[in-house]
Each structure stands twice: as structure tokens, then as C-alpha cells.
PDB file of C-alpha atoms in Angstrom:
ATOM      1  CA  MET A   1      63.386 -11.152  25.094  1.00  0.00           C
ATOM      2  CA  THR A   2      60.778  -8.771  25.533  1.00  0.00           C
ATOM      3  CA  LYS A   3      63.082  -6.241  27.402  1.00  0.00           C
ATOM      4  CA  ILE A   4      65.337  -5.651  24.449  1.00  0.00           C
ATOM      5  CA  SER A   5      62.045  -5.728  22.161  1.00  0.00           C
ATOM      6  CA  SER A   6      60.165  -2.990  24.212  1.00  0.00           C
ATOM      7  CA  ILE A   7      63.312  -0.642  24.134  1.00  0.00           C
ATOM      8  CA  SER A   8      64.096  -1.370  20.218  1.00  0.00           C
ATOM      9  CA  LEU A   9      60.295  -0.618  19.246  1.00  0.00           C
ATOM     10  CA  PHE A  10      60.863   2.446  21.234  1.00  0.00           C
ATOM     11  CA  ILE A  11      64.110   3.656  19.624  1.00  0.00           C
ATOM     12  CA  LEU A  12      62.200   2.710  16.192  1.00  0.00           C
ATOM     13  CA  THR A  13      59.426   4.644  17.220  1.00  0.00           C
ATOM     14  CA  ILE A  14      61.609   7.968  17.947  1.00  0.00           C
ATOM     15  CA  LEU A  15      63.292   7.638  14.800  1.00  0.00           C
ATOM     16  CA  VAL A  16      60.150   7.644  12.723  1.00  0.00           C
ATOM     17  CA  THR A  17      58.809  10.363  14.146  1.00  0.00           C
ATOM     18  CA  SER A  18      61.909  12.499  13.930  1.00  0.00           C
ATOM     19  CA  SER A  19      62.372  11.638  10.192  1.00  0.00           C
ATOM     20  CA  LEU A  20      58.379  12.270   9.785  1.00  0.00           C
ATOM     21  CA  ASN A  21      58.776  15.757  11.816  1.00  0.00           C
ATOM     22  CA  THR A  22      61.699  16.208   9.282  1.00  0.00           C
ATOM     23  CA  VAL A  23      59.619  15.249   5.986  1.00  0.00           C
ATOM     24  CA  THR A  24      57.326  17.292   6.919  1.00  0.00           C
ATOM     25  CA  SER A  25      59.013  20.566   7.858  1.00  0.00           C
ATOM     26  CA  LYS A  26      61.057  20.342   4.692  1.00  0.00           C
ATOM     27  CA  ILE A  27      57.167  20.276   2.880  1.00  0.00           C
ATOM     28  CA  ALA A  28      55.833  22.895   4.499  1.00  0.00           C
ATOM     29  CA  GLN A  29      59.302  25.401   3.650  1.00  0.00           C
ATOM     30  CA  ALA A  30      58.610  24.438  -0.289  1.00  0.00           C
ATOM     31  CA  GLN A  31      55.051  25.316   0.200  1.00  0.00           C
ATOM     32  CA  THR A  32      55.492  28.873   2.245  1.00  0.00           C
ATOM     33  CA  GLY A  33      58.821  29.634   0.458  1.00  0.00           C
ATOM     34  CA  VAL A  34      61.428  31.968   1.905  1.00  0.00           C
ATOM     35  CA  SER A  35      60.425  35.372   2.998  1.00  0.00           C
ATOM     36  CA  LEU A  36      61.935  38.333   0.598  1.00  0.00           C
ATOM     37  CA  LEU A  37      63.482  40.058   3.683  1.00  0.00           C
ATOM     38  CA  ARG A  38      66.033  37.230   3.824  1.00  0.00           C
ATOM     39  CA  ALA A  39      67.642  38.484   0.855  1.00  0.00           C
ATOM     40  CA  LYS A  40      69.981  41.374   0.505  1.00  0.00           C
ATOM     41  CA  CYS A  41      67.821  44.881   0.658  1.00  0.00           C
ATOM     42  CA  VAL A  42      67.956  48.102   0.978  1.00  0.00           C
ATOM     43  CA  ASN A  43      65.976  51.207   0.829  1.00  0.00           C
ATOM     44  CA  SER A  44      64.950  54.347  -1.225  1.00  0.00           C
ATOM     45  CA  GLY A  45      62.882  57.231  -1.465  1.00  0.00           C
ATOM     46  CA  LEU A  46      61.503  59.856   0.993  1.00  0.00           C
ATOM     47  CA  GLY A  47      59.258  57.636   2.531  1.00  0.00           C
ATOM     48  CA  ASN A  48      59.767  54.919   5.566  1.00  0.00           C
ATOM     49  CA  VAL A  49      60.626  51.044   4.943  1.00  0.00           C
ATOM     50  CA  ARG A  50      60.346  48.983   8.301  1.00  0.00           C
ATOM     51  CA  GLU A  51      61.054  45.379   8.912  1.00  0.00           C
ATOM     52  CA  GLU A  52      58.262  45.080  12.028  1.00  0.00           C
ATOM     53  CA  THR A  53      55.987  42.387  12.647  1.00  0.00           C
ATOM     54  CA  LYS A  54      52.397  43.833  13.964  1.00  0.00           C
ATOM     55  CA  TYR A  55      48.869  42.775  13.745  1.00  0.00           C
ATOM     56  CA  ILE A  56      47.297  44.720  11.381  1.00  0.00           C
ATOM     57  CA  SER A  57      43.441  44.950  10.492  1.00  0.00           C
ATOM     58  CA  ILE A  58      42.687  45.507   6.742  1.00  0.00           C
ATOM     59  CA  GLY A  59      39.012  45.144   5.367  1.00  0.00           C
ATOM     60  CA  ARG A  60      38.124  43.670   9.144  1.00  0.00           C
ATOM     61  CA  THR A  61      40.496  40.820   8.323  1.00  0.00           C
ATOM     62  CA  VAL A  62      43.420  40.875  11.132  1.00  0.00           C
ATOM     63  CA  TYR A  63      46.816  39.766   9.372  1.00  0.00           C
ATOM     64  CA  THR A  64      50.230  39.684  10.431  1.00  0.00           C
ATOM     65  CA  SER A  65      52.556  42.214   8.914  1.00  0.00           C
ATOM     66  CA  ARG A  66      56.358  41.460   8.236  1.00  0.00           C
ATOM     67  CA  PHE A  67      57.422  45.418   7.238  1.00  0.00           C
ATOM     68  CA  TYR A  68      55.618  48.467   5.589  1.00  0.00           C
ATOM     69  CA  LEU A  69      56.201  51.042   3.310  1.00  0.00           C
ATOM     70  CA  GLY A  70      55.177  54.146   3.949  1.00  0.00           C
ATOM     71  CA  PRO A  71      55.184  56.822   1.196  1.00  0.00           C
ATOM     72  CA  GLY A  72      54.247  59.961   3.164  1.00  0.00           C
ATOM     73  CA  TYR A  73      53.711  62.677   0.763  1.00  0.00           C
ATOM     74  CA  ARG A  74      56.041  61.190  -1.921  1.00  0.00           C
ATOM     75  CA  SER A  75      57.184  57.528  -2.097  1.00  0.00           C
ATOM     76  CA  ALA A  76      59.166  54.328  -0.413  1.00  0.00           C
ATOM     77  CA  ASN A  77      61.088  51.558  -1.787  1.00  0.00           C
ATOM     78  CA  LEU A  78      62.539  48.362  -1.065  1.00  0.00           C
ATOM     79  CA  THR A  79      64.916  46.885  -3.528  1.00  0.00           C
ATOM     80  CA  CYS A  80      66.561  43.388  -3.289  1.00  0.00           C
ATOM     81  CA  LYS A  81      68.686  40.947  -4.724  1.00  0.00           C
ATOM     82  CA  ILE A  82      67.272  37.883  -5.380  1.00  0.00           C
ATOM     83  CA  LYS A  83      70.063  36.158  -7.512  1.00  0.00           C
ATOM     84  CA  PRO A  84      72.967  35.407  -6.600  1.00  0.00           C
ATOM     85  CA  ASP A  85      76.047  36.897  -8.796  1.00  0.00           C
ATOM     86  CA  ASN A  86      76.943  33.937 -11.543  1.00  0.00           C
ATOM     87  CA  ALA A  87      74.135  31.950 -10.364  1.00  0.00           C
ATOM     88  CA  ASN A  88      70.914  30.435 -11.687  1.00  0.00           C
ATOM     89  CA  SER A  89      67.790  31.990 -10.024  1.00  0.00           C
ATOM     90  CA  PRO A  90      66.789  29.430  -6.940  1.00  0.00           C
ATOM     91  CA  PHE A  91      63.410  31.277  -7.362  1.00  0.00           C
ATOM     92  CA  GLN A  92      60.392  31.091  -9.839  1.00  0.00           C
ATOM     93  CA  VAL A  93      57.922  33.198  -8.131  1.00  0.00           C
ATOM     94  CA  VAL A  94      57.659  35.961  -6.072  1.00  0.00           C
ATOM     95  CA  ASN A  95      54.096  36.797  -3.992  1.00  0.00           C
ATOM     96  CA  LEU A  96      53.060  39.600  -2.540  1.00  0.00           C
ATOM     97  CA  GLY A  97      49.809  40.054  -0.091  1.00  0.00           C
ATOM     98  CA  PHE A  98      49.867  43.978   0.906  1.00  0.00           C
ATOM     99  CA  GLY A  99      46.916  46.461   2.160  1.00  0.00           C
ATOM    100  CA  MET A 100      46.071  49.517   3.839  1.00  0.00           C
ATOM    101  CA  ALA A 101      44.815  49.401   7.516  1.00  0.00           C
ATOM    102  CA  ASP A 102      41.408  50.154   8.046  1.00  0.00           C
ATOM    103  CA  SER A 103      41.190  54.035   9.299  1.00  0.00           C
ATOM    104  CA  PRO A 104      38.012  56.253   9.701  1.00  0.00           C
ATOM    105  CA  ASN A 105      40.583  58.642   8.225  1.00  0.00           C
ATOM    106  CA  GLN A 106      40.450  57.706   4.221  1.00  0.00           C
ATOM    107  CA  SER A 107      43.667  57.768   3.001  1.00  0.00           C
ATOM    108  CA  PRO A 108      44.637  59.186  -0.663  1.00  0.00           C
ATOM    109  CA  ASN A 109      45.179  55.363  -3.107  1.00  0.00           C
ATOM    110  CA  VAL A 110      48.991  54.179  -3.316  1.00  0.00           C
ATOM    111  CA  ASP A 111      50.055  52.901  -6.066  1.00  0.00           C
ATOM    112  CA  ILE A 112      52.784  49.594  -5.446  1.00  0.00           C
ATOM    113  CA  LYS A 113      54.663  49.308  -8.489  1.00  0.00           C
ATOM    114  CA  VAL A 114      56.841  46.047  -8.925  1.00  0.00           C
ATOM    115  CA  TYR A 115      60.380  46.608 -10.910  1.00  0.00           C
ATOM    116  CA  LEU A 116      62.563  43.158 -12.130  1.00  0.00           C
ATOM    117  CA  ASP A 117      65.702  44.449 -12.767  1.00  0.00           C
ATOM    118  CA  GLY A 118      64.855  47.928 -13.311  1.00  0.00           C
ATOM    119  CA  LYS A 119      61.821  47.108 -15.516  1.00  0.00           C
ATOM    120  CA  LEU A 120      58.025  47.748 -14.430  1.00  0.00           C
ATOM    121  CA  GLY A 121      56.324  44.433 -13.666  1.00  0.00           C
ATOM    122  CA  GLU A 122      53.281  44.955 -12.190  1.00  0.00           C
ATOM    123  CA  THR A 123      51.126  47.493 -11.070  1.00  0.00           C
ATOM    124  CA  ARG A 124      48.370  47.721  -7.932  1.00  0.00           C
ATOM    125  CA  THR A 125      46.290  50.424  -6.478  1.00  0.00           C
ATOM    126  CA  VAL A 126      45.168  50.250  -3.037  1.00  0.00           C
ATOM    127  CA  THR A 127      43.498  52.486  -0.425  1.00  0.00           C
ATOM    128  CA  THR A 128      42.164  52.606   3.196  1.00  0.00           C
ATOM    129  CA  SER A 129      40.741  49.133   4.463  1.00  0.00           C
ATOM    130  CA  GLN A 130      41.650  47.679   0.518  1.00  0.00           C
ATOM    131  CA  GLU A 131      43.978  44.435   0.289  1.00  0.00           C
ATOM    132  CA  GLY A 132      46.243  43.727  -2.856  1.00  0.00           C
ATOM    133  CA  GLU A 133      48.365  40.878  -4.225  1.00  0.00           C
ATOM    134  CA  ILE A 134      51.017  40.296  -6.969  1.00  0.00           C
ATOM    135  CA  SER A 135      52.605  37.116  -8.001  1.00  0.00           C
ATOM    136  CA  VAL A 136      55.812  37.435 -10.632  1.00  0.00           C
ATOM    137  CA  ASP A 137      57.566  35.444 -12.349  1.00  0.00           C
ATOM    138  CA  VAL A 138      60.966  35.854 -10.941  1.00  0.00           C
ATOM    139  CA  SER A 139      63.122  33.013 -12.848  1.00  0.00           C
ATOM    140  CA  ASN A 140      65.043  35.505 -14.652  1.00  0.00           C
ATOM    141  CA  VAL A 141      65.398  38.167 -12.383  1.00  0.00           C
ATOM    142  CA  SER A 142      68.145  39.109 -10.178  1.00  0.00           C
ATOM    143  CA  ASP A 143      66.906  42.448  -8.699  1.00  0.00           C
ATOM    144  CA  ILE A 144      63.061  43.202  -7.632  1.00  0.00           C
ATOM    145  CA  SER A 145      61.708  46.500  -6.119  1.00  0.00           C
ATOM    146  CA  ILE A 146      58.492  47.255  -4.536  1.00  0.00           C
ATOM    147  CA  GLU A 147      57.934  50.914  -4.742  1.00  0.00           C
ATOM    148  CA  ALA A 148      54.749  52.329  -2.746  1.00  0.00           C
ATOM    149  CA  THR A 149      53.814  56.070  -4.261  1.00  0.00           C
ATOM    150  CA  CYS A 150      51.326  58.547  -2.890  1.00  0.00           C
ATOM    151  CA  SER A 151      48.468  59.136  -5.339  1.00  0.00           C
ATOM    152  CA  SER A 152      48.383  62.779  -4.060  1.00  0.00           C
ATOM    153  CA  GLN A 153      51.273  65.498  -3.385  1.00  0.00           C
ATOM    154  CA  THR A 154      49.208  67.326  -1.007  1.00  0.00           C
ATOM    155  CA  GLN A 155      47.537  65.003   1.216  1.00  0.00           C
ATOM    156  CA  TYR A 156      49.494  62.333   3.298  1.00  0.00           C
ATOM    157  CA  CYS A 157      49.195  58.845   2.166  1.00  0.00           C
ATOM    158  CA  ASP A 158      48.971  56.150   5.079  1.00  0.00           C
ATOM    159  CA  ARG A 159      51.496  53.012   5.111  1.00  0.00           C
ATOM    160  CA  VAL A 160      51.291  50.085   2.790  1.00  0.00           C
ATOM    161  CA  TYR A 161      51.786  46.920   4.933  1.00  0.00           C
ATOM    162  CA  PHE A 162      53.226  43.289   3.693  1.00  0.00           C
ATOM    163  CA  PHE A 163      51.584  40.424   5.290  1.00  0.00           C
ATOM    164  CA  ASN A 164      53.053  38.268   2.276  1.00  0.00           C
ATOM    165  CA  ALA A 165      56.680  38.913   0.501  1.00  0.00           C
ATOM    166  CA  ASN A 166      57.861  35.102   0.120  1.00  0.00           C
ATOM    167  CA  LEU A 167      59.729  33.879  -3.170  1.00  0.00           C
ATOM    168  CA  GLN A 168      58.940  30.444  -4.010  1.00  0.00           C
ATOM    169  CA  LYS A 169      61.904  27.870  -4.921  1.00  0.00           C
ATOM    170  CA  GLN A 170      61.682  26.076  -8.501  1.00  0.00           C
ATOM    171  CA  ALA A 171      60.613  22.545  -8.343  1.00  0.00           C
ATOM    172  CA  PRO A 172      63.617  20.190  -8.284  1.00  0.00           C
ATOM    173  CA  PRO A 173      64.050  18.370 -11.533  1.00  0.00           C
ATOM    174  CA  ARG A 174      61.936  15.011 -12.040  1.00  0.00           C
ATOM    175  CA  ARG A 175      64.274  11.880 -12.723  1.00  0.00           C
TER     176      ARG A 175
END
């Protein structure tokens, strides 16, 4: 009887641990959201847009960048469809964290503009060694566009690295 009890206890422990891991994983996903880069995205502008995971120092703090917009002398743009056709938006908020790397060379400012369905939503300006954040309600938005524009037409602007670009899902209705 003790051998059967030990086996049953072992199996029960495995099942409980597995269930807890699944619940913990779902909670972590709900807290972190979904990467904007999982949406259908296209780039435009004369600058560079590149998905690249890279460690970068901004304001003497290390971040893990997921992609960058390199406006160069002009601008770079990333536009993503975040709402499926003929469906309700599954997302409530987009959270963006970005900045320009520490550098001995001072880059001109870069304006980060967020467009929601083609209309300007938010704007932030960053420069070398500076970070910025934007959080925008996207519950009624189909497309989001992030544009990095160099403030100078004669000086080269450095890249703007994005260490956070998450779409937060709507909370399920309470029962």
C-alpha cells in the first residue's frame, strides 16, 4: 500500500507542478504582453529599420534592444497592423521604451512620432544617452506607425533603439 501511495503522491506532485507552471506562464504573458514585432509590419522612409536583438547602453544603463530605427539624415518608419480585419481589437495599450546609445559624439535630436490609423498620437524627442517612453491607447486602432525623424538635414542622426514595444491585451470580462 505504501508503494502505491508513494507512486500516487509522485504523480500528483508532477501534475500540480505542471499546472502551476502553466498558470505562471500565462500570468507572465499577460503582464508582458505581445511584442509589436509579431504583428504584420512594413518599413518605409529613407533610413534603416532593423529587427536585431542587441545589448545597448543608454544613459549608462544596459538595455536589450529588439529593433532600431536609424533615421540617418531623414527618417525611418515602421508601420504595423495590430487589429485583424473585421474583428475587435485584441489590444488595449502599446508601450514603447526607446533611446539613443551613449556615445562620445553628440547626435542631433530625433523626434519619435506615433501615428494611430494615420493620425498623429504622441511625440517624444530623444538625443544621445537619453531614453523615452510612450504608452498609447490602441483599443480602437487598426494600424500603428512609429516614425523616427532627424532634426537636422545636414548632420547625421544616430539610431533609436527600442527595448520595449509591447501590445497589452485587454483584460477578460469579469463573470
